[in-house]
Coordinates of C-alpha atoms and ligand atoms in Angstrom, one line a residue:
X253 CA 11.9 4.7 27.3
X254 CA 8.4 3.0 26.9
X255 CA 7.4 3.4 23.3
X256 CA 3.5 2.2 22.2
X257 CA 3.6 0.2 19.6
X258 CA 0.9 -0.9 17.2
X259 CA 1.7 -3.7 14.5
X260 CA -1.1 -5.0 12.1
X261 CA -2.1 -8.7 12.6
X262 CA -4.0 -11.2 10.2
X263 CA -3.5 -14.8 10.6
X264 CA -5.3 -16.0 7.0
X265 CA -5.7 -19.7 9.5
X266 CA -7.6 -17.8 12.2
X267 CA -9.8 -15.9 9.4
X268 CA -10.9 -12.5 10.3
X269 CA -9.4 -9.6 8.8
X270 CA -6.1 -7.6 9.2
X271 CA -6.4 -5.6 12.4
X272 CA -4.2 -3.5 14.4
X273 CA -2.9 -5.1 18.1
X274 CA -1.1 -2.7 21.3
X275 CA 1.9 -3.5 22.8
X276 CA 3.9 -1.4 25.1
X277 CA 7.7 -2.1 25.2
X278 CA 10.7 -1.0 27.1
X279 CA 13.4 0.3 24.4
X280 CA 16.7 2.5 24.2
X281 CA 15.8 5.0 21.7
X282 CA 18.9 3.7 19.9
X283 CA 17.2 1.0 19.1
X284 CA 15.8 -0.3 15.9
X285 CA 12.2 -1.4 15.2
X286 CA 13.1 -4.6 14.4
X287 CA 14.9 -4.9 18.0
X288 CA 11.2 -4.1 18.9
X289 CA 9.6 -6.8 17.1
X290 CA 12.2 -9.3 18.5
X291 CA 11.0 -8.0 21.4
X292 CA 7.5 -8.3 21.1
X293 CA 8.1 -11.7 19.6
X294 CA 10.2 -13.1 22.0
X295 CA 8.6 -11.7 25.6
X296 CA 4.7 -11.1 24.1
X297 CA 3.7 -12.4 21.2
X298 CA 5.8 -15.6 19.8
X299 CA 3.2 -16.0 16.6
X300 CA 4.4 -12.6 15.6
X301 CA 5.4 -12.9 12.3
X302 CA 7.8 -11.1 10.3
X303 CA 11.1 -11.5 7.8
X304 CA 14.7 -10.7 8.2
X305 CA 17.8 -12.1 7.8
X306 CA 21.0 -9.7 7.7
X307 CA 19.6 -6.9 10.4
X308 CA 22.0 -4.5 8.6
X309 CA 20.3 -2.7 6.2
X310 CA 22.1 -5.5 3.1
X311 CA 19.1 -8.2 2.7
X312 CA 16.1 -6.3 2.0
X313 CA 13.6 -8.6 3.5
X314 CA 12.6 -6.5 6.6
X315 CA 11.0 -3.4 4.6
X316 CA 7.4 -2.3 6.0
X317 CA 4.8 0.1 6.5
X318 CA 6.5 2.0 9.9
X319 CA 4.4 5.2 10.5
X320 CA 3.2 5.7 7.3
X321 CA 6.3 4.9 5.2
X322 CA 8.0 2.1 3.7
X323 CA 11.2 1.5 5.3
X324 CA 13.2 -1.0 6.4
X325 CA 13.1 -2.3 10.1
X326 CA 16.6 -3.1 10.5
X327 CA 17.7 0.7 10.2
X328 CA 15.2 2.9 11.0
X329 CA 15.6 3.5 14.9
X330 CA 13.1 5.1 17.7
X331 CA 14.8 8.4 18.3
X332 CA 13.8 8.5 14.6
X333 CA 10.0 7.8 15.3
X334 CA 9.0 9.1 19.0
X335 CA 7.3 6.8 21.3
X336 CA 4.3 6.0 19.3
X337 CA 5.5 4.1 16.6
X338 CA 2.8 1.7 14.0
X339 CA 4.1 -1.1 12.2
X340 CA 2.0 -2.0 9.0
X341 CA 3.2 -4.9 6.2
X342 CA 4.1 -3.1 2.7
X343 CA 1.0 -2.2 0.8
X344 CA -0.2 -3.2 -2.3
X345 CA 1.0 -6.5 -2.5
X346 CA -1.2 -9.6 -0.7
X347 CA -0.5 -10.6 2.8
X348 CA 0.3 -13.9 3.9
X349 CA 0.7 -13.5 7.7
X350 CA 0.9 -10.3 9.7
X351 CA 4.5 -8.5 8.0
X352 CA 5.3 -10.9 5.8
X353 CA 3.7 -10.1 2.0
X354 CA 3.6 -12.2 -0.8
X355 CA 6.8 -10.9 -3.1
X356 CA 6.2 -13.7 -5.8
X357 CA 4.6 -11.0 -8.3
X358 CA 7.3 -8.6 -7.6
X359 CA 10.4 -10.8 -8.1
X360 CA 8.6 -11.8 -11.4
X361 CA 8.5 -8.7 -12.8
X362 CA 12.3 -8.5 -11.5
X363 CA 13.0 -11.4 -13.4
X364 CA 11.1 -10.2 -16.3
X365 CA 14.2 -7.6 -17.1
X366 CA 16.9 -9.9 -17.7
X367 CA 18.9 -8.8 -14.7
X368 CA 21.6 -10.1 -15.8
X369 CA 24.7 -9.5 -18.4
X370 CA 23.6 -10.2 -21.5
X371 CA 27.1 -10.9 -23.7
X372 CA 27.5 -13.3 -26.4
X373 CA 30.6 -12.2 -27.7
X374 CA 33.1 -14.6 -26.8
X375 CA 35.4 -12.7 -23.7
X376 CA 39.0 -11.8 -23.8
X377 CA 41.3 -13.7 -22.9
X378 CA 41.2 -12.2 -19.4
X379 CA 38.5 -10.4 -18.4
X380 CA 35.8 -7.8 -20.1
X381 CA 37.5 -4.5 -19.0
X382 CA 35.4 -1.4 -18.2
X383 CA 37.0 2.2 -17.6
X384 CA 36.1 4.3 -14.4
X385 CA 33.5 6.4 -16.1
X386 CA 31.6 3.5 -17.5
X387 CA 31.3 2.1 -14.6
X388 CA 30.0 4.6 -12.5
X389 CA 27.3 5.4 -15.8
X390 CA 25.1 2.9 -13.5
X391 CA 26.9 2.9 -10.1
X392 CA 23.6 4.2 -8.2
X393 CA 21.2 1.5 -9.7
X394 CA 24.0 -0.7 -8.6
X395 CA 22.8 -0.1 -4.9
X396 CA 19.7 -1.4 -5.1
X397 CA 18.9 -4.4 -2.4
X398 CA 15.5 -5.4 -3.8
X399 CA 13.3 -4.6 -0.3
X400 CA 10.3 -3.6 -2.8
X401 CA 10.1 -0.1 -0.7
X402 CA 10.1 1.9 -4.0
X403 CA 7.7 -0.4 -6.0
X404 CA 5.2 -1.0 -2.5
X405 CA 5.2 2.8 -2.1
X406 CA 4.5 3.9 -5.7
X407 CA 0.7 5.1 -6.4
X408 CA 0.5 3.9 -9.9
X409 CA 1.9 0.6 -8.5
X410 CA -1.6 0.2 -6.7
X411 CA -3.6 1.4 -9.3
X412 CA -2.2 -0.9 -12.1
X413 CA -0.8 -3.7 -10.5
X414 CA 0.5 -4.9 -13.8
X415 CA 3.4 -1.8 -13.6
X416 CA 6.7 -3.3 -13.7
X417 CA 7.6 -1.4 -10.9
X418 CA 10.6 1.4 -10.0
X419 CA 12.9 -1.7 -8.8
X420 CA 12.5 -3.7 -11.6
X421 CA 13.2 -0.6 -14.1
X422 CA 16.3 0.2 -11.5
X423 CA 17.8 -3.1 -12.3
X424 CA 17.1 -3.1 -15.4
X425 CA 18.6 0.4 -15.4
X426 CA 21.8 -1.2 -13.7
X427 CA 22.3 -3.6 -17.0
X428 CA 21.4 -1.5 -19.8
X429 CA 24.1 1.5 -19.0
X430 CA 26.9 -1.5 -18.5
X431 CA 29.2 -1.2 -21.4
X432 CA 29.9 -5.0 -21.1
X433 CA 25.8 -6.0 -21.9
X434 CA 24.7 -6.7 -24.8
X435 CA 20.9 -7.0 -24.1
X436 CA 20.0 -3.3 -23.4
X437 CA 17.5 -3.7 -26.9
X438 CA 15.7 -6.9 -25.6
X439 CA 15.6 -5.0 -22.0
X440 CA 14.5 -1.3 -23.3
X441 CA 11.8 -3.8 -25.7
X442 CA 10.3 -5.0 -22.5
X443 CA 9.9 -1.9 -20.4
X444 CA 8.4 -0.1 -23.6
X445 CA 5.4 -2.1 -23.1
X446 CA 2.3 -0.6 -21.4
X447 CA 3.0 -1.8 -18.6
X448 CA 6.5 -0.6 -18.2
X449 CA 8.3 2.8 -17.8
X450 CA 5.3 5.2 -19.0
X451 CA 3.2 4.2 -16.3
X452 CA 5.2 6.4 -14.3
X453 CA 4.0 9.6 -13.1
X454 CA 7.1 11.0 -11.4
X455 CA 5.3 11.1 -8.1
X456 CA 9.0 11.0 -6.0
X457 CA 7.4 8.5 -3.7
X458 CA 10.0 5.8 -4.6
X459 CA 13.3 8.3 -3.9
X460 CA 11.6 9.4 -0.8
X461 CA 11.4 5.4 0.0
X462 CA 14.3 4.0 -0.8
X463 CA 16.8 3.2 1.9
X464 CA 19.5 3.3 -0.4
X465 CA 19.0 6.4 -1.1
X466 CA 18.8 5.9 -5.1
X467 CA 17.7 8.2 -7.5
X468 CA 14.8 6.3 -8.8
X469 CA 13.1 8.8 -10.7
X470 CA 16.3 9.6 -12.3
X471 CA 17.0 6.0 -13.0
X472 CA 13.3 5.7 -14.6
X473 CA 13.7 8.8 -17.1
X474 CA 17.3 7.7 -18.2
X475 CA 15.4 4.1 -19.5
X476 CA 12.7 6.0 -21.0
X477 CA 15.0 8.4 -22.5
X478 CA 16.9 5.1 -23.9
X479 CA 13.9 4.5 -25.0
X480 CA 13.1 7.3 -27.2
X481 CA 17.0 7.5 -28.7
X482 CA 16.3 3.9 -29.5
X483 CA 13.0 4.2 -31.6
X484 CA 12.1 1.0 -29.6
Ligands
FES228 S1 17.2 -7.5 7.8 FE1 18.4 -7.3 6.0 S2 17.8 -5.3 5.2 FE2 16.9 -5.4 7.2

């Protein structure tokens, strides 16, 4: 089948401004919009630019703006989408050429959670053991692959840029329900701030974006709730 693709340009060594560019391209509807980009890439365009690496849903690097949601490239296919299909790079953070956004503020604020285990206690002998149940306590934060979908799709993301973000409260989530950390105070300290879990407004847009399929919001009030029981 033909499928009409639009994918937003900007070339900051050009100048101009982001703008959207037409291509058509022959495509099973099997196939995935990143098979389209390759396409594009590789028989119409070759300064199309864009990021991926595992093409199987694992890496998180391909996640963009496809017809009016964030998802990733890699998975989402053109049965999925119809024959006009628009390719946009993930909003709200700066662009640095056509797909590809600047993630330097996001994986900041990742870092800024101690994602991590946190354990001074000096180990067993063997190994620090965990039962089923505490394990699964955080198995669905576990999930997260870090494509910035759920933080890049979030309205009070865009309105105070300063918001930690769903991800970075999901793997900070992921940490402080792990019965072998120790830093869940110093983590649950950090996202008390302003600029942490109370700028959320439990607007859904992260579950509906996340490829993973987390439960975000979920995630999000279980911190805040922590939270609370802590006195923090
Ligand atoms: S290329 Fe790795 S998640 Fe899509």
């Amino acid at each position: 089948m033909q499928v009409d693709l639009r994918i937003q340009r900007y070339d900051p060594e050009a100048g101009g401004k982001p703008h959207w560019e037409a291509y058509r391209v022959e495509a099973d509807p099997m196939a995935r919009v990143l098979d389209l980009l390759h396409t594009v890439k590789a028989e119409q365009d070759g300064s199309l630019t864009f990021r991926r690496s595992c093409g199987h849903a694992i890496c998180g690097s391909d996640a963009m703006f496809i017809n009016g949601r964030n998802r990733l490239a890699c998975k989402i296919r053109v049965d999925q989408l119809g024959r006009k299909i628009s390719v946009a790079p993930l909003p709200g953070l700066p662009i640095v050429k056509d797909l590809v956004v600047d993630m330097d503020g996001f994986f900041a604020k990742y870092r800024s959670v101690k994602p991590y285990l946190v354990n001074d206690t000096e180990p067993p002998a063997r190994e620090r053991r965990q039962s089923v149940a505490e394990r699964a306590r955080f198995d669905d934060t576990t999930r997260c692959i870090l494509c910035a979908a759920c933080t890049t799709s979030c309205p009070s993301f865009w309105s105070q840029p300063g918001y930690v973000g769903p991800a970075a409260i999901v793997q900070a989530h992921r940490f402080i329900f792990d019965s072998r950390d120790e830093g869940a105070g110093e983590r649950l300290e950090i996202l008390a701030d302003a600029d942490g879990v109370w700028r959320c407004r439990t607007i859904f847009n992260c579950v509906d974006a996340c490829p993973r399929g987390i439960n975000i919001t979920r995630a999000i009030l279980e911190v805040s709730g922590a939270i609370v029981g802590s006195s923090v």
